Tab-separated table of C-alpha atoms and ligand atoms in Angstrom:
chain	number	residue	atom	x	y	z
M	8	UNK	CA	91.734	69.040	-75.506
M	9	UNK	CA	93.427	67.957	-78.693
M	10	UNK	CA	96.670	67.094	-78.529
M	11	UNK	CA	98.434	69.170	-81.831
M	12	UNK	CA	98.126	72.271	-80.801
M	13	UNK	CA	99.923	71.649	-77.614
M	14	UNK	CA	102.917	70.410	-79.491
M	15	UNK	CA	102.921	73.119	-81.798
M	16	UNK	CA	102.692	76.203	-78.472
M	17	UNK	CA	105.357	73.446	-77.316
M	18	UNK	CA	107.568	74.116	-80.089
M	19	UNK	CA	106.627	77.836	-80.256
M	20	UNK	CA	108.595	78.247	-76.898
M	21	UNK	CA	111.188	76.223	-78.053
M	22	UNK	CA	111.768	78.552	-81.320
M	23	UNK	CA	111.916	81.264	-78.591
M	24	UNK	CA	113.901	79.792	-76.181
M	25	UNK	CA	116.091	78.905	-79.123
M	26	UNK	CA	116.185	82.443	-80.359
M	27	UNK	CA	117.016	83.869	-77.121
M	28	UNK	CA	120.025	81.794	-76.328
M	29	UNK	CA	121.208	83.305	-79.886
M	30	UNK	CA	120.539	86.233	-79.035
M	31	UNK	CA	122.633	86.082	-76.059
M	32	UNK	CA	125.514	83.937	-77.248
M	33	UNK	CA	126.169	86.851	-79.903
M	34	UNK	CA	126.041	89.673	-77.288
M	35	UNK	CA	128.857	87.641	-75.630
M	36	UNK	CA	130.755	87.101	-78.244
M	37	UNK	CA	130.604	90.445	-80.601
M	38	UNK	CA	133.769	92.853	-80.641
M	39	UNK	CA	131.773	95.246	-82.850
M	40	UNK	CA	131.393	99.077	-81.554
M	41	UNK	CA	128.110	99.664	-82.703
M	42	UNK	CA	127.336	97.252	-85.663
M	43	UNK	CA	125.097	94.845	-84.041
M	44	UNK	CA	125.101	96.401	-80.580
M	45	UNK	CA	121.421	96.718	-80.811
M	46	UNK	CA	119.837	93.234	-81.862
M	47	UNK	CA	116.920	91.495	-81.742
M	48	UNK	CA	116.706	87.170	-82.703
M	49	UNK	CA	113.490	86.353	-83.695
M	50	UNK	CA	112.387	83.046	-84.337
M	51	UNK	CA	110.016	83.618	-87.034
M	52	UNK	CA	108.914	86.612	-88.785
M	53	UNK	CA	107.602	87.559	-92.429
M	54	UNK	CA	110.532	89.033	-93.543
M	55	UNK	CA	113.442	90.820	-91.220
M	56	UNK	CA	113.876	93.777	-94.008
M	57	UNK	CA	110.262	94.773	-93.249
M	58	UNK	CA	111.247	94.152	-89.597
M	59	UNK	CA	114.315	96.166	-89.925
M	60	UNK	CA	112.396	99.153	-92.007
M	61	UNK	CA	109.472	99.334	-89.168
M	62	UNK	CA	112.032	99.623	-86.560
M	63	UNK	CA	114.112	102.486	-88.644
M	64	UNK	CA	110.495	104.511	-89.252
M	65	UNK	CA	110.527	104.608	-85.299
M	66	UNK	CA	113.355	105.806	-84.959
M	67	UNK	CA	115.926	103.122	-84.321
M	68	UNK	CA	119.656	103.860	-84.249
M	69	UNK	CA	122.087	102.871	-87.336
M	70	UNK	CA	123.659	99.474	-86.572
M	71	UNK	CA	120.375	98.012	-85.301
M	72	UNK	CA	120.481	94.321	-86.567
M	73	UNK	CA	117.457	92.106	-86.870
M	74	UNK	CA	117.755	88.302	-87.502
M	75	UNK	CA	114.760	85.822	-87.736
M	76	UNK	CA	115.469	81.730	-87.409
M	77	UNK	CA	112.760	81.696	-90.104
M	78	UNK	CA	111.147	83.889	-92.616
M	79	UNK	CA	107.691	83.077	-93.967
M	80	UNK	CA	108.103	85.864	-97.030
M	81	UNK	CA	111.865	86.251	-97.066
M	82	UNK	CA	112.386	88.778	-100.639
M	83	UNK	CA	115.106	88.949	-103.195
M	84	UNK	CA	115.254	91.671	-105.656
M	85	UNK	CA	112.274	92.616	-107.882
M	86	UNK	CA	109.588	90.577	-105.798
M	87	UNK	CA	111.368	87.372	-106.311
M	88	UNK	CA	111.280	85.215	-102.994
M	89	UNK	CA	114.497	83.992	-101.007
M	90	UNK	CA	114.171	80.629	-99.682
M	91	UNK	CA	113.825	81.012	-95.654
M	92	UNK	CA	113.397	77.240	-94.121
M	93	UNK	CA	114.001	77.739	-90.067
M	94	UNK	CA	116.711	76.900	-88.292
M	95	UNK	CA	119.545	76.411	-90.815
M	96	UNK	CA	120.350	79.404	-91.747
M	97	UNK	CA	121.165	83.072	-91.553
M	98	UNK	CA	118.651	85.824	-92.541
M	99	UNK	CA	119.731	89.281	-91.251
M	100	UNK	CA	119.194	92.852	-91.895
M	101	UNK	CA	121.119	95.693	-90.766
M	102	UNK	CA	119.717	99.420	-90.126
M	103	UNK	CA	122.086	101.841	-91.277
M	104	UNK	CA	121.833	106.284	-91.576
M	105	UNK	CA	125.273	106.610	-93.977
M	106	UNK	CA	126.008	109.980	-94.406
M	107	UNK	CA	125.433	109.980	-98.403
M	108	UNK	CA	123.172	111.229	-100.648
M	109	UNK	CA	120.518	108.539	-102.193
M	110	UNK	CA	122.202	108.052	-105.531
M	111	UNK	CA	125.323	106.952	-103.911
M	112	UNK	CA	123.332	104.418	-101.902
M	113	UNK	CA	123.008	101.238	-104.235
M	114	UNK	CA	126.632	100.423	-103.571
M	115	UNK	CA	125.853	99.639	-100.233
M	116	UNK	CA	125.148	96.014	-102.194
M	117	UNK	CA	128.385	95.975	-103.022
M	118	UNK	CA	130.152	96.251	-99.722
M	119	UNK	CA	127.964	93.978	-98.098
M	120	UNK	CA	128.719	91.347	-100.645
M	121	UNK	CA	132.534	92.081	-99.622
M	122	UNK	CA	131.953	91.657	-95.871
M	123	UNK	CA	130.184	88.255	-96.408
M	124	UNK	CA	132.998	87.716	-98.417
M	125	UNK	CA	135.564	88.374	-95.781
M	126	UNK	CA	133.227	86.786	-93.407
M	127	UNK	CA	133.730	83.544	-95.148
M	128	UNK	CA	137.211	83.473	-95.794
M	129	UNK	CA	137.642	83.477	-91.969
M	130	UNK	CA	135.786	79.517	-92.314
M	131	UNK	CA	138.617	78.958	-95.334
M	132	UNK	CA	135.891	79.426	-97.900
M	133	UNK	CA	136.985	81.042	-101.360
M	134	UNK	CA	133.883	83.255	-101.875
M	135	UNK	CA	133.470	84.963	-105.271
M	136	UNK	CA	131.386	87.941	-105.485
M	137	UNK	CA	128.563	87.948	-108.791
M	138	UNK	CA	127.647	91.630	-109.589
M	139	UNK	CA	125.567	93.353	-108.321
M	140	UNK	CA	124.289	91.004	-105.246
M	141	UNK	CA	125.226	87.415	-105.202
M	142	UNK	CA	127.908	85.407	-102.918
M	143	UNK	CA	129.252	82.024	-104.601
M	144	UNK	CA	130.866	79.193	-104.090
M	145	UNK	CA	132.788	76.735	-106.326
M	146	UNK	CA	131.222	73.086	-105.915
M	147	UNK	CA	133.347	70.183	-106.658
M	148	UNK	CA	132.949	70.471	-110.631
M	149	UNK	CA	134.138	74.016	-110.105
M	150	UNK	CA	130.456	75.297	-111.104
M	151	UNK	CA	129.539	78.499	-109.209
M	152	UNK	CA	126.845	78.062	-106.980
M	153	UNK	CA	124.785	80.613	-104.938
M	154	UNK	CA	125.385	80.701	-100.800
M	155	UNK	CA	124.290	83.952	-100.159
M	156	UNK	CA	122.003	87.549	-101.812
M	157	UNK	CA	121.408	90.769	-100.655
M	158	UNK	CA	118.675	93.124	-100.714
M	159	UNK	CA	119.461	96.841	-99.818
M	160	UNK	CA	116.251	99.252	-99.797
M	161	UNK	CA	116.116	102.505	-98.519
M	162	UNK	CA	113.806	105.349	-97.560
M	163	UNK	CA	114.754	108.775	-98.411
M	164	UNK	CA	113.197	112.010	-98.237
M	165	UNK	CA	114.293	116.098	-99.594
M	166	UNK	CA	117.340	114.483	-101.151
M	167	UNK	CA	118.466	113.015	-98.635
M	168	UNK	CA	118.579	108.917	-97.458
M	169	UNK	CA	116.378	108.760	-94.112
M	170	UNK	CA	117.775	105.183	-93.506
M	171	UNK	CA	118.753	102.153	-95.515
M	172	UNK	CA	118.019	98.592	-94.921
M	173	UNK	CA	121.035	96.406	-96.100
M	174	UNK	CA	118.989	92.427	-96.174
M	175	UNK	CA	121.608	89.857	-96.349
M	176	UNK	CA	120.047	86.061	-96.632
M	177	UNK	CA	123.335	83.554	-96.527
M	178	UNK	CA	122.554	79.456	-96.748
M	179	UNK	CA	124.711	78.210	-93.702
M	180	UNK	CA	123.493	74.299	-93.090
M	181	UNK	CA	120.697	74.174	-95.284
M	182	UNK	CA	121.950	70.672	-97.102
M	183	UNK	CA	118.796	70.270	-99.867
M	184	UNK	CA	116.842	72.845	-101.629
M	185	UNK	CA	113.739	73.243	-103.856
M	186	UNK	CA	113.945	71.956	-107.500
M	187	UNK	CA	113.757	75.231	-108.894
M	188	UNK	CA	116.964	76.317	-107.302
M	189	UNK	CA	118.347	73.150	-106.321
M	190	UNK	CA	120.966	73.401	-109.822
M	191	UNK	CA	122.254	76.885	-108.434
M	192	UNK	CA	122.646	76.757	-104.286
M	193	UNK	CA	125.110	76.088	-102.112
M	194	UNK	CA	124.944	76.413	-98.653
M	195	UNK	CA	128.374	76.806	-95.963
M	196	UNK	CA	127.761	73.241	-95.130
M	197	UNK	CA	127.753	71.295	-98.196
M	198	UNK	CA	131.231	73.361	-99.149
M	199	UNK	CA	132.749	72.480	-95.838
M	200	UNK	CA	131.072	69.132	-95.530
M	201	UNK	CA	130.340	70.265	-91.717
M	202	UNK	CA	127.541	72.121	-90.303
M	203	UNK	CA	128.528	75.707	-89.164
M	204	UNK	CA	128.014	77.677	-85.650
M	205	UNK	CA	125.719	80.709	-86.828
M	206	UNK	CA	126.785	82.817	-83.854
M	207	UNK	CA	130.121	82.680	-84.791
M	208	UNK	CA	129.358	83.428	-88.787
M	209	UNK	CA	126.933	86.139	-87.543
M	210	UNK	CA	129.935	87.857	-85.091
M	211	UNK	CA	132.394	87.149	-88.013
M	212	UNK	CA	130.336	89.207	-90.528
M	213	UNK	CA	129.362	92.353	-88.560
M	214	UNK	CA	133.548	92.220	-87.321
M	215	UNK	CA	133.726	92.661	-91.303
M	216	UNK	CA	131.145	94.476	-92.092
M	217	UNK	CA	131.450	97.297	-89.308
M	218	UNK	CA	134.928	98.809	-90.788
M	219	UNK	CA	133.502	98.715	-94.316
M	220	UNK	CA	130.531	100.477	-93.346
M	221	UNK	CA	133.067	103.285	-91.597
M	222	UNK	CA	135.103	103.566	-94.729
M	223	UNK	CA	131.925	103.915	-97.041
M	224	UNK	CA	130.590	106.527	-94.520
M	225	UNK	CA	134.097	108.705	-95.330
M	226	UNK	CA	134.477	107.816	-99.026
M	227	UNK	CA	131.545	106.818	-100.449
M	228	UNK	CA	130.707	104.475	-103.786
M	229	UNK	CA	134.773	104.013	-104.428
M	230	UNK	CA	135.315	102.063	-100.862
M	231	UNK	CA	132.657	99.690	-102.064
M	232	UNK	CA	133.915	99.550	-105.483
M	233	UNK	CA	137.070	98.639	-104.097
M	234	UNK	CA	135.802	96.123	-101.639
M	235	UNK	CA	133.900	94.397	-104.038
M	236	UNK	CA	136.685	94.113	-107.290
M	237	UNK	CA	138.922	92.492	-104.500
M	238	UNK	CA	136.857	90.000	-104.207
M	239	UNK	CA	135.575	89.492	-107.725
M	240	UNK	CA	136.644	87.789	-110.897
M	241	UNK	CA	137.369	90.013	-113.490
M	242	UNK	CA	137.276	90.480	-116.571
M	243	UNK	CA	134.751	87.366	-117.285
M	244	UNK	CA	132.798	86.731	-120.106
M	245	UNK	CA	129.582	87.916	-119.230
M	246	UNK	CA	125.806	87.730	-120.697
M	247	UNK	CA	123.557	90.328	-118.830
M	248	UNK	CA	119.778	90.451	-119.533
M	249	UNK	CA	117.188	93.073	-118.886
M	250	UNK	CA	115.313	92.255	-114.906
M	251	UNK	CA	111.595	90.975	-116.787
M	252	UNK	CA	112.778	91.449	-120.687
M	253	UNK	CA	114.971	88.080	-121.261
M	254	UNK	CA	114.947	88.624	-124.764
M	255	UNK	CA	116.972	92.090	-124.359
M	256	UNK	CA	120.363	91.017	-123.632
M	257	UNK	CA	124.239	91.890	-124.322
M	258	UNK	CA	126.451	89.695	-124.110
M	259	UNK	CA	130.865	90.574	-123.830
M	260	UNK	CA	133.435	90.803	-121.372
M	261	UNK	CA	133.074	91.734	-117.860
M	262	UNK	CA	136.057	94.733	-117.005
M	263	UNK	CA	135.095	95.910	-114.067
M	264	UNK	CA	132.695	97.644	-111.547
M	265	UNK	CA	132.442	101.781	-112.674
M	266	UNK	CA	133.115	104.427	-109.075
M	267	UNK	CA	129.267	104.731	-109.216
M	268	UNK	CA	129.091	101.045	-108.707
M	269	UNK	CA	127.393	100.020	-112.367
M	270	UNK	CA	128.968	97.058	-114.308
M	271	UNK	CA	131.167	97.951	-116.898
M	272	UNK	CA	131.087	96.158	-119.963
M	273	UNK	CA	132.803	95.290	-123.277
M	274	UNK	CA	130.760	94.067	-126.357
M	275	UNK	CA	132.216	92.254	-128.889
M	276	UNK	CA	132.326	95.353	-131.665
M	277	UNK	CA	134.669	96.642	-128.191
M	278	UNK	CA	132.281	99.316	-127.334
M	279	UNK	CA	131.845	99.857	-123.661
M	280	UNK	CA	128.429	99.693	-121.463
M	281	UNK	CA	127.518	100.993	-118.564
M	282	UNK	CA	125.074	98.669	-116.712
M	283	UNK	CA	122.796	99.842	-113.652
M	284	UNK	CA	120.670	97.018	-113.463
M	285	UNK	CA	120.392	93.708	-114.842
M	286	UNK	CA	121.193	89.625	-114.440
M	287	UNK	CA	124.585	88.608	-114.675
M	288	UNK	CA	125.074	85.243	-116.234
K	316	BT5	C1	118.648	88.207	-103.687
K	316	BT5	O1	117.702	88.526	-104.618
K	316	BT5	O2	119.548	87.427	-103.870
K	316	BT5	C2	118.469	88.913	-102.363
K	316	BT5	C3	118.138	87.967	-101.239
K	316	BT5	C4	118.076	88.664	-99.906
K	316	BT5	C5	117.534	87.776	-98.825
K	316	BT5	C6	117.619	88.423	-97.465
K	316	BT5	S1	117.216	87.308	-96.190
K	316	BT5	C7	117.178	88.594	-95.040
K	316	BT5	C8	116.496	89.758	-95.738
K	316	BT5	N1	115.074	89.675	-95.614
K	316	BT5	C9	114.453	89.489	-96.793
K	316	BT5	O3	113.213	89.369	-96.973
K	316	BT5	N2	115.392	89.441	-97.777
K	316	BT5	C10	116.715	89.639	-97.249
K	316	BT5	P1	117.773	88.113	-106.157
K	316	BT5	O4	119.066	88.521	-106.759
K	316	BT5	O5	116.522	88.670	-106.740
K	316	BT5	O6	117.741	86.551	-106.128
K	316	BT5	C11	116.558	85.843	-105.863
K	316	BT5	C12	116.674	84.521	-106.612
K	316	BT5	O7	117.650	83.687	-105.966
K	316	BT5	C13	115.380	83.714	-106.580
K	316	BT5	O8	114.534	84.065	-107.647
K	316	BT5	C14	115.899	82.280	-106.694
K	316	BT5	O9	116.199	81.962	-108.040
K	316	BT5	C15	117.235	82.336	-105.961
K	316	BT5	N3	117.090	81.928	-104.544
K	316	BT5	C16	116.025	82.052	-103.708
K	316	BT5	N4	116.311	81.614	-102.486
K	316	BT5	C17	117.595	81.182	-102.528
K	316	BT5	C18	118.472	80.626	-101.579
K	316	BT5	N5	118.118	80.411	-100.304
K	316	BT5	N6	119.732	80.289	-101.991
K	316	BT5	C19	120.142	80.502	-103.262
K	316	BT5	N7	119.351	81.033	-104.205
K	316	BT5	C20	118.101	81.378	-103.850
């Protein structure tokens, strides 16, 4: 018999192995009530928020969390891929029912930017949250770099939202990336200059994320709003450009984020926008 494949079914169970110890060094560690209570680790998958959305149609219970060691089709917004090598960093997505209609959903982004925020602070990071989805770092020439997007999708039905997926990919040791975002990542690592435990950044956002999630259930768009501004810069000069249209742009100051959770925005004539969607740059 050839020898390759028994290395690869070799490292197969290692992956696993791997992924179980995870699995069980979080259950030990987790102070959550129900955030993360139910959990699978896998060690590979194609992406967890399809994972996550699967396990929701069947039925699963809010707080479900599903993390893979490596996705072969992680997603970022607007079929753009997210860079999922294995083994160096965190790809999660949470199940959650929030009592809220659909159009008060999309803020969901917002606090989950705000709990990785928090999350990080705990490892003495200064995180800065990028409207709508993005996590940043400073690197040493004070640019802002990328460490960390997420990708909320949700299922509704009647006017009503039958479950939301909140996807939350965040570069832990990862130390080199591809060219084509190599000029805008970051990972934990190369701020710290150390690698990072992923258990404990795992525990240390779902311990953030859990109250956030309670607060948003009560109050709705304004207690992500308000977790997100406390973690953002504003006002900033801002350029934001049309997802697919580069060409359609507007370009002012950045005041603030509006209680429905769009961007608001001051040209330079000082007329105010409202944006829904768009890049930030
Ligand atoms: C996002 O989209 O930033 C959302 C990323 C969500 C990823 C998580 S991982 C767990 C869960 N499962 C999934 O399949 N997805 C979620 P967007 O704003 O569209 O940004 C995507 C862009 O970020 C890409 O086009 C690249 O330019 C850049 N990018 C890709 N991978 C990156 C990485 N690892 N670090 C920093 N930037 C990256």
């Amino acid at each position: 018999m050839d020898e390759a494949p028994l290395n690869q079914a070799a490292r197969d169970q290692d992956s696993i192995n791997e992924a179980a110890r995870n699995q069980a060094a979080l259950a030990a560690r987790l102070h959550t009530r129900w955030l993360g209570r139910a959990f699978e680790w896998h060690a590979t998958c194609g992406s967890t928020n399809d994972l996550a959305a699967e396990r929701a149609r069947a039925g699963a219970p809010a707080g479900l969390a599903i993390v893979a060691d490596a996705q072969t089709s992680g997603r970022g917004r607007l079929g753009r891929s997210w860079h999922s090598p294995a083994d160096e960093n965190l790809y999660l997505s949470i199940v959650l029912r929030p009592a809220r209609p659909p159009s008060e959903i999309p803020p969901l982004t917002l606090l989950a930017g705000a709990a990785v925020a928090r999350a990080l602070e705990t490892f003495g990071l200064e995180p800065r949250l990028k409207w709508p989805n993005d996590v940043e770092l400073l690197d040493e020439t004070r640019k802002r770099r990328k460490v960390c997007g997420v990708l909320t999708e949700m299922a509704s039905a009647g006017g009503s939202a039958l479950h939301v997926v909140v996807g939350i990919g965040i570069n832990v040791n990862a130390v080199d990336f591809p060219p084509e975002i190599a000029a805008r990542a970051t990972s934990l690592r190369r701020a710290l200059g150390r690698p990072v435990d992923r258990v404990a950044l795992l525990a240390a956002l779902l311990e953030a994320f859990e109250p956030l999630c309670e607060a948003f259930d009560r109050r709705g768009p304004a207690a992500a709003v308000e977790a997100f501004e406390g973690h953002a810069a504003f006002p900033a000069p801002c350029r934001v450009t049309a997802p697919g249209r580069p060409a359609e742009r507007l370009e002012g100051i950045a005041l603030g984020v509006e209680p429905d959770g769009a961007l608001r925005l001051q040209d330079e004539t000082g007329q105010i926008h409202r944006v829904i969607s768009g890049e930030l740059s």
